[in-house]
Coordinates of C-alpha atoms in Angstrom, one line a residue:
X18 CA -34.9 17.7 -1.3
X19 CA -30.9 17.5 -1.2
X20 CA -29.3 14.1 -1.0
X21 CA -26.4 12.9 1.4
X22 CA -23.0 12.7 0.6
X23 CA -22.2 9.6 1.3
X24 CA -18.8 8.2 0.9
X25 CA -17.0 5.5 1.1
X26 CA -16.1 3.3 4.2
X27 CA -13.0 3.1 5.7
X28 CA -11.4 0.6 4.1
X29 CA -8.0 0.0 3.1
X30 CA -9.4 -0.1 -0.4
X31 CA -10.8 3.2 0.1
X32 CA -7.2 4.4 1.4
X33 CA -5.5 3.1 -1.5
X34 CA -7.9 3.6 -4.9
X35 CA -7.2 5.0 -8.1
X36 CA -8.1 8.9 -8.7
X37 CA -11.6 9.2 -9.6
X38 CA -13.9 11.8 -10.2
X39 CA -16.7 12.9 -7.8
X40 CA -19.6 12.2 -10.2
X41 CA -22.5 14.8 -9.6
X42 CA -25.8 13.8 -8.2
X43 CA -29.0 13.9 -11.1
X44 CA -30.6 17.2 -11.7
X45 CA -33.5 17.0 -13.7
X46 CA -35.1 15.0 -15.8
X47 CA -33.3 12.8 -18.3
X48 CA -33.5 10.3 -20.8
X49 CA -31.5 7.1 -22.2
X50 CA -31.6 3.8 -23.7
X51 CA -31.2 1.6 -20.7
X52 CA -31.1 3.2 -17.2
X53 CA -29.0 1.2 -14.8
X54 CA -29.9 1.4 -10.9
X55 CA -26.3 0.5 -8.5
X56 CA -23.0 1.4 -9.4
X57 CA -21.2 -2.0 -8.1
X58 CA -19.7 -4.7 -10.3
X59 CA -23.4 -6.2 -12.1
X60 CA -24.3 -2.9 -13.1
X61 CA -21.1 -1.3 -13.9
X62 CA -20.4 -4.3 -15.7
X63 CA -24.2 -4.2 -17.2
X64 CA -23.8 -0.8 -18.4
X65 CA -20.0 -1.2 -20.1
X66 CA -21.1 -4.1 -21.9
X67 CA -24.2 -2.5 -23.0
X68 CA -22.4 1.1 -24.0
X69 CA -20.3 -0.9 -26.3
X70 CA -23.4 -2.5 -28.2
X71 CA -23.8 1.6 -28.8
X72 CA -27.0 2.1 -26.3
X73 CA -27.3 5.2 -24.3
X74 CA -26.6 3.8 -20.8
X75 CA -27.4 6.3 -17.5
X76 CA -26.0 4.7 -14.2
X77 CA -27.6 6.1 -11.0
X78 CA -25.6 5.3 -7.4
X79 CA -26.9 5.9 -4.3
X80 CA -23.3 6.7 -2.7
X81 CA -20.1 6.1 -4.6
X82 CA -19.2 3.8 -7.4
X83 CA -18.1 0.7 -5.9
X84 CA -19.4 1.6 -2.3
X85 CA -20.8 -1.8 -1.4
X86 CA -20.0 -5.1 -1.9
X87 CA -17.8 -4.7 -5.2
X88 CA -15.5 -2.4 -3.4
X89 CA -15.4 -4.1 0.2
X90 CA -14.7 -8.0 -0.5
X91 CA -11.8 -10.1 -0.1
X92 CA -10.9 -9.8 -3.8
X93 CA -10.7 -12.9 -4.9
X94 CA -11.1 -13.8 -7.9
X95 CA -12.9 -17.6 -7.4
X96 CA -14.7 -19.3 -10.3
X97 CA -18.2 -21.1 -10.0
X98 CA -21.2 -20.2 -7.6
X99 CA -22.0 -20.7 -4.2
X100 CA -23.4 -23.9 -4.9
X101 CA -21.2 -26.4 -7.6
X102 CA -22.9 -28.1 -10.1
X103 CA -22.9 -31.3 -8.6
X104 CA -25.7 -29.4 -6.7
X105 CA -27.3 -28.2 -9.0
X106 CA -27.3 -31.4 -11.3
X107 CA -28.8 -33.2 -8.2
X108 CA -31.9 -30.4 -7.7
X109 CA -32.7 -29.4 -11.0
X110 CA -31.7 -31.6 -13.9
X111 CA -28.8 -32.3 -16.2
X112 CA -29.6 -29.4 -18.2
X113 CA -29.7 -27.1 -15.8
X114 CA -26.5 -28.0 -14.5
X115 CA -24.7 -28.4 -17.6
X116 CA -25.8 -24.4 -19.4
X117 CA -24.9 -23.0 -15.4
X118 CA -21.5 -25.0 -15.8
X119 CA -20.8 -23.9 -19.3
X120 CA -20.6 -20.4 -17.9
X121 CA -19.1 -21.4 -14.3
X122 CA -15.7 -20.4 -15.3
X123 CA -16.6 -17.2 -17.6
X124 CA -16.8 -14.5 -15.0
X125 CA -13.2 -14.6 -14.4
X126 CA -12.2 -14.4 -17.8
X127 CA -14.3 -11.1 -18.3
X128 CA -12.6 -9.7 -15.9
X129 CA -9.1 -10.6 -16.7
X130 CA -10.4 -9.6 -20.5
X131 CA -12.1 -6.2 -19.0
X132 CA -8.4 -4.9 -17.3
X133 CA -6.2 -5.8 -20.7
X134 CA -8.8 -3.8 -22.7
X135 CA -8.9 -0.8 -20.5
X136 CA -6.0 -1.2 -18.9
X137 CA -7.2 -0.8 -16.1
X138 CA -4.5 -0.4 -12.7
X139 CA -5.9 -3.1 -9.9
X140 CA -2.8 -5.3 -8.6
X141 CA -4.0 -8.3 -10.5
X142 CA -2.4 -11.1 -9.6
X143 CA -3.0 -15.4 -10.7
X144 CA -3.8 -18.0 -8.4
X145 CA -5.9 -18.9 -5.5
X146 CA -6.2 -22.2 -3.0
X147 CA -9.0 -23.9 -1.1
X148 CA -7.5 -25.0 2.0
X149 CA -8.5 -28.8 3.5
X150 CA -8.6 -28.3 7.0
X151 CA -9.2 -31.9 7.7
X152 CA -9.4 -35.4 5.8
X153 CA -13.2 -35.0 5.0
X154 CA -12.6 -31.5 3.8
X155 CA -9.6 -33.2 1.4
X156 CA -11.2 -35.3 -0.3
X157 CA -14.0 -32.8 -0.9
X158 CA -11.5 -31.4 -2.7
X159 CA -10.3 -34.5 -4.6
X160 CA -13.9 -34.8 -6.0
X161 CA -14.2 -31.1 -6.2
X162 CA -11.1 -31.3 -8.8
X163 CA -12.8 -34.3 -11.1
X164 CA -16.4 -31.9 -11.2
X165 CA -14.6 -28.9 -12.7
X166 CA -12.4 -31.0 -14.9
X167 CA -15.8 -33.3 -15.8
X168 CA -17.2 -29.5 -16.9
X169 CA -14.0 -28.6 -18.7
X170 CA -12.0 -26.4 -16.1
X171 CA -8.4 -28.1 -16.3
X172 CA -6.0 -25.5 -14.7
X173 CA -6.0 -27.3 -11.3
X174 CA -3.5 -29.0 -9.2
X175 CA -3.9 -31.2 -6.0
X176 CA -1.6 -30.5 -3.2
X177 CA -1.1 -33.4 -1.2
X178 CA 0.0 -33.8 2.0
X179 CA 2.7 -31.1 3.4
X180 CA 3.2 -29.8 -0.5
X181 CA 0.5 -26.9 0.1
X182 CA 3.3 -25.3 2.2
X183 CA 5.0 -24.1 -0.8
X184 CA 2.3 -21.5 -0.6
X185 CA 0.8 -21.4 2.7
X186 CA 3.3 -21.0 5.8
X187 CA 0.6 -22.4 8.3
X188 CA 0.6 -25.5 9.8
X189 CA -3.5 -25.5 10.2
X190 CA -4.2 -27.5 7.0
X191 CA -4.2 -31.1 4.9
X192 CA -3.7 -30.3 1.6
X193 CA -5.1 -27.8 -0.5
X194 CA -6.2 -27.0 -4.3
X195 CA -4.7 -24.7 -6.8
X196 CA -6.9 -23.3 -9.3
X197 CA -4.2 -21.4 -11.5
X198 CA -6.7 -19.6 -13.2
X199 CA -8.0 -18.0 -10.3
X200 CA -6.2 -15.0 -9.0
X201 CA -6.9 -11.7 -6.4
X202 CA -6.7 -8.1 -7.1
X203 CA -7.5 -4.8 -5.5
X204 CA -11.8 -4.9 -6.3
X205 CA -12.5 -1.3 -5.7
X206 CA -9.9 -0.3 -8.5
X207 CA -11.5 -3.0 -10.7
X208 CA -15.1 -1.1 -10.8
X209 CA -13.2 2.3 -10.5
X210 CA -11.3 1.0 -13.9
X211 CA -14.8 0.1 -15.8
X212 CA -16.7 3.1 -14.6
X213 CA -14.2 5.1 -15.9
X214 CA -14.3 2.8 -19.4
X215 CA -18.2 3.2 -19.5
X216 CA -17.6 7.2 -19.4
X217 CA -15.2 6.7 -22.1
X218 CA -17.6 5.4 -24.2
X219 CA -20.2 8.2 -23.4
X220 CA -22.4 6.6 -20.4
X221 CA -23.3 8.7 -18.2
X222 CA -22.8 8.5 -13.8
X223 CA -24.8 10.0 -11.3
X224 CA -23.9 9.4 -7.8
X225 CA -25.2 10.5 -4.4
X226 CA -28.6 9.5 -6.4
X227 CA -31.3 7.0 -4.7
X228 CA -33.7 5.7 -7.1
X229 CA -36.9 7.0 -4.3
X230 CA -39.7 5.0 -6.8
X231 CA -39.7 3.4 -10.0
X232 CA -43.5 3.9 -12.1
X233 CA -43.1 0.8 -14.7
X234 CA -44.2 1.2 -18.5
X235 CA -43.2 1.6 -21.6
X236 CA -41.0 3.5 -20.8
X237 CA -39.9 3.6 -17.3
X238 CA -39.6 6.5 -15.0
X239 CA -37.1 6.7 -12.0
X240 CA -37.9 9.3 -9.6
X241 CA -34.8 10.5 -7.5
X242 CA -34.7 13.2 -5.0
X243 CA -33.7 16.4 -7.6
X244 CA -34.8 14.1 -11.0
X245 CA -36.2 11.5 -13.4
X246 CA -34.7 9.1 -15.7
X247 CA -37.0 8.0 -18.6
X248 CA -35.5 5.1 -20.0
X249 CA -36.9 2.7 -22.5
X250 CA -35.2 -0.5 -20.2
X251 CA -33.8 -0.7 -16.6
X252 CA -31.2 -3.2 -14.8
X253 CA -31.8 -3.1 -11.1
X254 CA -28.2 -4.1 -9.7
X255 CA -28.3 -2.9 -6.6
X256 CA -28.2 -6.1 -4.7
X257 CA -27.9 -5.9 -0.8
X258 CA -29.1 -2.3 -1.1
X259 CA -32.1 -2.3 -3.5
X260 CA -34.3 -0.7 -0.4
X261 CA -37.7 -1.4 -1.8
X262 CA -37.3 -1.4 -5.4
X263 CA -37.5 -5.0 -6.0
X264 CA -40.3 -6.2 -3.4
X265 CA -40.6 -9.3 -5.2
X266 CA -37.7 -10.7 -4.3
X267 CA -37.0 -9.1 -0.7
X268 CA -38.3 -12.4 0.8
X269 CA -36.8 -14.6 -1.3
X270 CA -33.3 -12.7 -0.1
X271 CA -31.6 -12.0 3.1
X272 CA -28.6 -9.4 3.7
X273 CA -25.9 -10.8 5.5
X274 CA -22.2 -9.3 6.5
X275 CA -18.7 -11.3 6.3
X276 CA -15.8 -8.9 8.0
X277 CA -12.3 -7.8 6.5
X278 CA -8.9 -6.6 8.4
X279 CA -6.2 -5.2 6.7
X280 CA -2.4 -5.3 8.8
X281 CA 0.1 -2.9 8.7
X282 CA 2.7 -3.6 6.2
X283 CA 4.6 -6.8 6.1
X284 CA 8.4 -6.8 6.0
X285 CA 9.9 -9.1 2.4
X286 CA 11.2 -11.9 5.3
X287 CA 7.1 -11.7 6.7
X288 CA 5.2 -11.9 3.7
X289 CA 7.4 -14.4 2.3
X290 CA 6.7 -16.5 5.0
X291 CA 3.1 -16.9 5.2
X292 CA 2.3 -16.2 1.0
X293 CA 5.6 -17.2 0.1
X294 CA 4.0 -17.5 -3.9
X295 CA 1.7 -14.4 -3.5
X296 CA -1.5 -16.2 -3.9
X297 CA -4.9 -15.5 -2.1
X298 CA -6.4 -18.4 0.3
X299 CA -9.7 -19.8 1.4
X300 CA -10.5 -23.0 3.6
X301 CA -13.1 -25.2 3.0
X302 CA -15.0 -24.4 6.3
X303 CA -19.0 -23.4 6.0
X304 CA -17.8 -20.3 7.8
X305 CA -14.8 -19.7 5.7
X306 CA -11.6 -17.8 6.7
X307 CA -10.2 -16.1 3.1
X308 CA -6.8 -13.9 2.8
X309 CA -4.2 -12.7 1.1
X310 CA -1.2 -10.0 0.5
X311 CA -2.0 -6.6 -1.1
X312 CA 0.0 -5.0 -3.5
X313 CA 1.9 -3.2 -0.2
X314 CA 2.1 -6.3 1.2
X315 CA -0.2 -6.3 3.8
X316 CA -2.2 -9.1 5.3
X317 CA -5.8 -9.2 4.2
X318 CA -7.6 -11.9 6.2
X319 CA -11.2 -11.7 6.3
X320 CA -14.0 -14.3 7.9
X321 CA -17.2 -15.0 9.6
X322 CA -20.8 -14.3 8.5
X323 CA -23.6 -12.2 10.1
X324 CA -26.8 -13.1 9.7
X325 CA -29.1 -9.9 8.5
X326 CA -26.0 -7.3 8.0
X327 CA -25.2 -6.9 11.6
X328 CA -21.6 -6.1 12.6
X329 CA -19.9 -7.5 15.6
X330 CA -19.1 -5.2 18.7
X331 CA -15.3 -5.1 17.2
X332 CA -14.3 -6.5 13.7
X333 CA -10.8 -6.9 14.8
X334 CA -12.0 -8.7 18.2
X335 CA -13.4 -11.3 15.4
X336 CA -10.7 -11.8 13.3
X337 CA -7.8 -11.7 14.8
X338 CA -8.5 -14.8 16.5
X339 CA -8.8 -16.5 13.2
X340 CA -6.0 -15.0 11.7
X341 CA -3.2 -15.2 14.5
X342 CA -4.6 -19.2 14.4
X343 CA -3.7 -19.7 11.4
X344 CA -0.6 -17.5 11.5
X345 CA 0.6 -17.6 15.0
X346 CA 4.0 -16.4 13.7
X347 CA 2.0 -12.6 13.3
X348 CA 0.3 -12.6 16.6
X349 CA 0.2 -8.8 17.9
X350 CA 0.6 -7.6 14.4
X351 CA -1.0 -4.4 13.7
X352 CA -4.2 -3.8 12.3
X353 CA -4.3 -0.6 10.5
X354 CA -8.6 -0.4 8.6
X355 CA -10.9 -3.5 9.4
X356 CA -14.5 -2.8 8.2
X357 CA -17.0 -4.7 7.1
X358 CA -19.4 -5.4 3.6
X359 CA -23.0 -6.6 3.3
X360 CA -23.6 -8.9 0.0
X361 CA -27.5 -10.6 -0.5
X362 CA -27.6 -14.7 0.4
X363 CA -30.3 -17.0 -1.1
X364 CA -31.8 -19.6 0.1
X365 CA -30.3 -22.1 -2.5
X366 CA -27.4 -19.9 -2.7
X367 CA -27.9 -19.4 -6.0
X368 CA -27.7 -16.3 -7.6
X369 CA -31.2 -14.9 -9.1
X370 CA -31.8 -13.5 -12.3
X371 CA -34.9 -12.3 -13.9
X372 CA -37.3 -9.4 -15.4
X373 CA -40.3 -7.5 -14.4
X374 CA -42.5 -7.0 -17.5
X375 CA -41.0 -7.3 -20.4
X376 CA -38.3 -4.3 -20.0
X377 CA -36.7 -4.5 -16.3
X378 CA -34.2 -6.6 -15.6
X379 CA -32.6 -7.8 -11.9
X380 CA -29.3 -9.8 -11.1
X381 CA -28.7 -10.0 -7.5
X382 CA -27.7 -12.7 -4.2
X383 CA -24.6 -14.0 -5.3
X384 CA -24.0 -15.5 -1.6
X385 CA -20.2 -14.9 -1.5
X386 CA -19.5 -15.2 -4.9
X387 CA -19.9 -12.3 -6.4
X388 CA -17.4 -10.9 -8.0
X389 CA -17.3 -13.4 -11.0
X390 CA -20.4 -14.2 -11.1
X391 CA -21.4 -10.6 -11.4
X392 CA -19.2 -9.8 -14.2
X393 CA -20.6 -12.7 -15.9
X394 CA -24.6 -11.3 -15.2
X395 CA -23.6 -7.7 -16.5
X396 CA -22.8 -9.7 -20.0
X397 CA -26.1 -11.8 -19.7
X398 CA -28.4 -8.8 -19.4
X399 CA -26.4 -7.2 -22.4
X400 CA -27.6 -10.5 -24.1
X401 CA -30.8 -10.5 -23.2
X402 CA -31.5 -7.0 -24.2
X403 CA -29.7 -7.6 -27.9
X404 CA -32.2 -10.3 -28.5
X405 CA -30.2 -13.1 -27.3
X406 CA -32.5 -14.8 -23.7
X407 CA -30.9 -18.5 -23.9
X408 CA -28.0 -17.9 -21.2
X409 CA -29.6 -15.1 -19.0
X410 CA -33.0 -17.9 -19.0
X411 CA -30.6 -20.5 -17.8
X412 CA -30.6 -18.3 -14.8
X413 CA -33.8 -17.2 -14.5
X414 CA -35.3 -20.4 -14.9
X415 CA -33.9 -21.6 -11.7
X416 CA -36.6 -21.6 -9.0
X417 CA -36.2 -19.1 -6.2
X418 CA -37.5 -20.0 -2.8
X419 CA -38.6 -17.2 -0.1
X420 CA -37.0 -17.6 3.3
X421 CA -39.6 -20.0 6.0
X422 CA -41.5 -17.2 7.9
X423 CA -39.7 -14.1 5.6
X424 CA -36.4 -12.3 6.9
X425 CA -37.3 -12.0 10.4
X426 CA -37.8 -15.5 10.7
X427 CA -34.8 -16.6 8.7
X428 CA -31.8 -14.5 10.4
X429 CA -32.7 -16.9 13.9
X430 CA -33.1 -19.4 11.8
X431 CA -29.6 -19.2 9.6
X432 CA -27.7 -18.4 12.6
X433 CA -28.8 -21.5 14.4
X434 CA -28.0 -23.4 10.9
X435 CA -24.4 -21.6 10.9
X436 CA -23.9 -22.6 14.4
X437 CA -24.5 -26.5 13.2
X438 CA -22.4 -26.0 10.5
X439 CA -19.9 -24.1 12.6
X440 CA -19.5 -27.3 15.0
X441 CA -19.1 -29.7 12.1
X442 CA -16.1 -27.3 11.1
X443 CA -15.2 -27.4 14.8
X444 CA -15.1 -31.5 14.8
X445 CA -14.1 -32.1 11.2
X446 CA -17.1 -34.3 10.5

């Protein structure tokens, strides 16, 4: 049986990423310490932190390294989960909240850590706002600040009033909060970087390689189309694109799609204009708008969620709307790659960790906050598997919910929550 060559989207990511090699699909049957199933950010991350404890990591990716999520998204880098810890204090304890919040801020740091050590080439740059689009959403923002800073994060600064527009040239907001710690970078050259690290250290790549069945012991065998991996322990990290291999979880999940544009070059005068300090943006909407400049200086504005993966008739038809409203000063500006990603929502918006037997572990449904929070899982399952479960429990202890009446059910119902949510947005209530 010969497996599909399937590459990467267009994306202006995809237009502008490092060299890398085209890593040849499994032949055969092989074995390893830990076999690691989805080449994005948990598993690449998984599999580098787990190569340098010595183990004999193999990494099998459907497509390309990077292809979903971890090499589509806005690239921000934004600290916490979906849901704060106020949140989570409130549904599940104080001690829940507080080992969740001891990590919150960890993610970003691995990264930021990951790219000295390997030097790694991916237009890293610091800072990022969350916009107030209205009073409410302000002082949200103002109690938002005293959460973080109650759980240690002190690298913040309120922006009051007009003083925002010392980074933002719109006119659409309040007031806003800088998180200096925060930051954006180009995210397909990130996982590019640490694949390429992982090799270094003699893991091992295939791509173009779907896991077709998993047969669980001790040890576990991972049928693809032209192989077998026989590995003592698996990580399943595929996420929005697991396709079967996790059916305990597929109705406790739903796939949903948030859509990116990238513009043509911005002249110095442009950019400076609406990013005048280079910073990426998000508001503080339900449905969020998030942008910022590339290393090129090109607009990347992304927006919107679709319920269940679908795309929209035209991705630019549904952004540039959002994006010429909050900077009419670029309306007709050209749109050179707009595409879209698909990343795995919860219901609690929580992310969910946890094992199958005592030797396969899963960290997936980040809910638009992945790419922290998945550097921070790849170094939990390393833990876990070295002996060390407090952290990685702290996760896994967290009770996940299916969906009422499953995924078909849930996509009607989400979008008709969304379109609540998108009114409140509307009326700034």
């Amino acid at each position: 049986m010969q497996t599909t060559d399937t590459p990467h989207v267009a994306s202006y990511y995809a237009a502008s990423a490092n060299p890398s090699p085209t890593r040849p699909a499994l032949q055969g049957e092989t074995r390893c310490d830990v076999c690691v199933v989805g080449a994005g950010f948990t598993g690449i991350s998984a599999a580098l932190h787990l190569a340098e404890q010595g183990q004999q990591v193999v990494v099998l990716e459907a497509a390309r390294v990077g292809f979903g999520a971890s090499g589509r998204n806005g690239g921000q880098l934004v600290n916490s989960y979906s849901r704060d810890m106020d949140v989570i204090e409130a549904r599940y304890g104080e001690q829940t909240a507080r080992a969740l919040g001891d990590m919150a801020f960890e993610g970003n740091w691995i990264i930021r850590e990951r790219i000295a050590r390997y030097d790694i080439a991916c237009d890293l740059k610091d800072g990022n706002l969350f916009a107030a689009c209205n009073a409410k959403q302000m002082k949200a923002l103002i109690e938002h600040k005293a959460l973080w800073e109650r759980y240690g994060h002190e690298r913040l600064e309120l922006l009051e009033g007009q003083a925002y527009r010392q980074d933002i040239g719109s006119e659409r907001y309040v007031g806003a909060l800088l998180d200096h710690s925060g930051g954006h970078l180009h995210p397909l050259n990130l996982v590019l970087g640490q694949a390429a690290a992982l090799e270094s250290l003699g893991g091992t790549i295939h791509e173009q390689t779907p896991v077709d069945r998993i047969e669980h012991g001790e040890p576990v065998r991972l049928h693809t189309p032209q192989g077998m991996v026989v590995a003592e322990r698996v990580v399943l990290a595929g996420n929005a694109y697991m396709k079967g291999l996790l059916p305990q979880m597929e109705g406790k999940s739903m796939p949903a799609s948030t859509q990116i544009v990238t513009t043509a070059p911005l002249d110095a005068v442009q950019a400076e204009a609406i990013l005048p300090s280079d910073r990426a943006v998000e508001d503080c909407n339900y449905l969020l708008d998030y942008y910022r400049l590339s290393a090129d200086r090109r607009l990347i504005y992304g927006g919107g969620v679709s319920y269940g993966g679908q795309d929209p008739a035209s991705i630019e038809g549904a952004i540039r709307p959002k994006l010429e409203t909050t900077f009419p000063q670029l309306k007709g500006v050209k749109v050179d790659y707009a595409w879209s990603g698909t990343f795995l929502l919860t219901l609690n918006r929580l992310p969910q960790f946890g094992r199958i037997n005592s030797n396969v572990y899963y960290a997936q449904g980040y809910s638009g906050h992945g790419v922290t929070c998945s550097h921070l899982a790849g170094r939990l399952i390393a833990e876990v598997m070295a002996g060390h479960s407090e952290r990685f429990d702290a996760f896994a202890g967290v009770p996940q919910l299916p969906f009422p009446g499953g995924r078909a059910l849930s996509v009607p119902l989400t979008t008709l929550g969304a379109w609540y949510y998108r009114m409140r947005d509307a009326l700034g209530v």
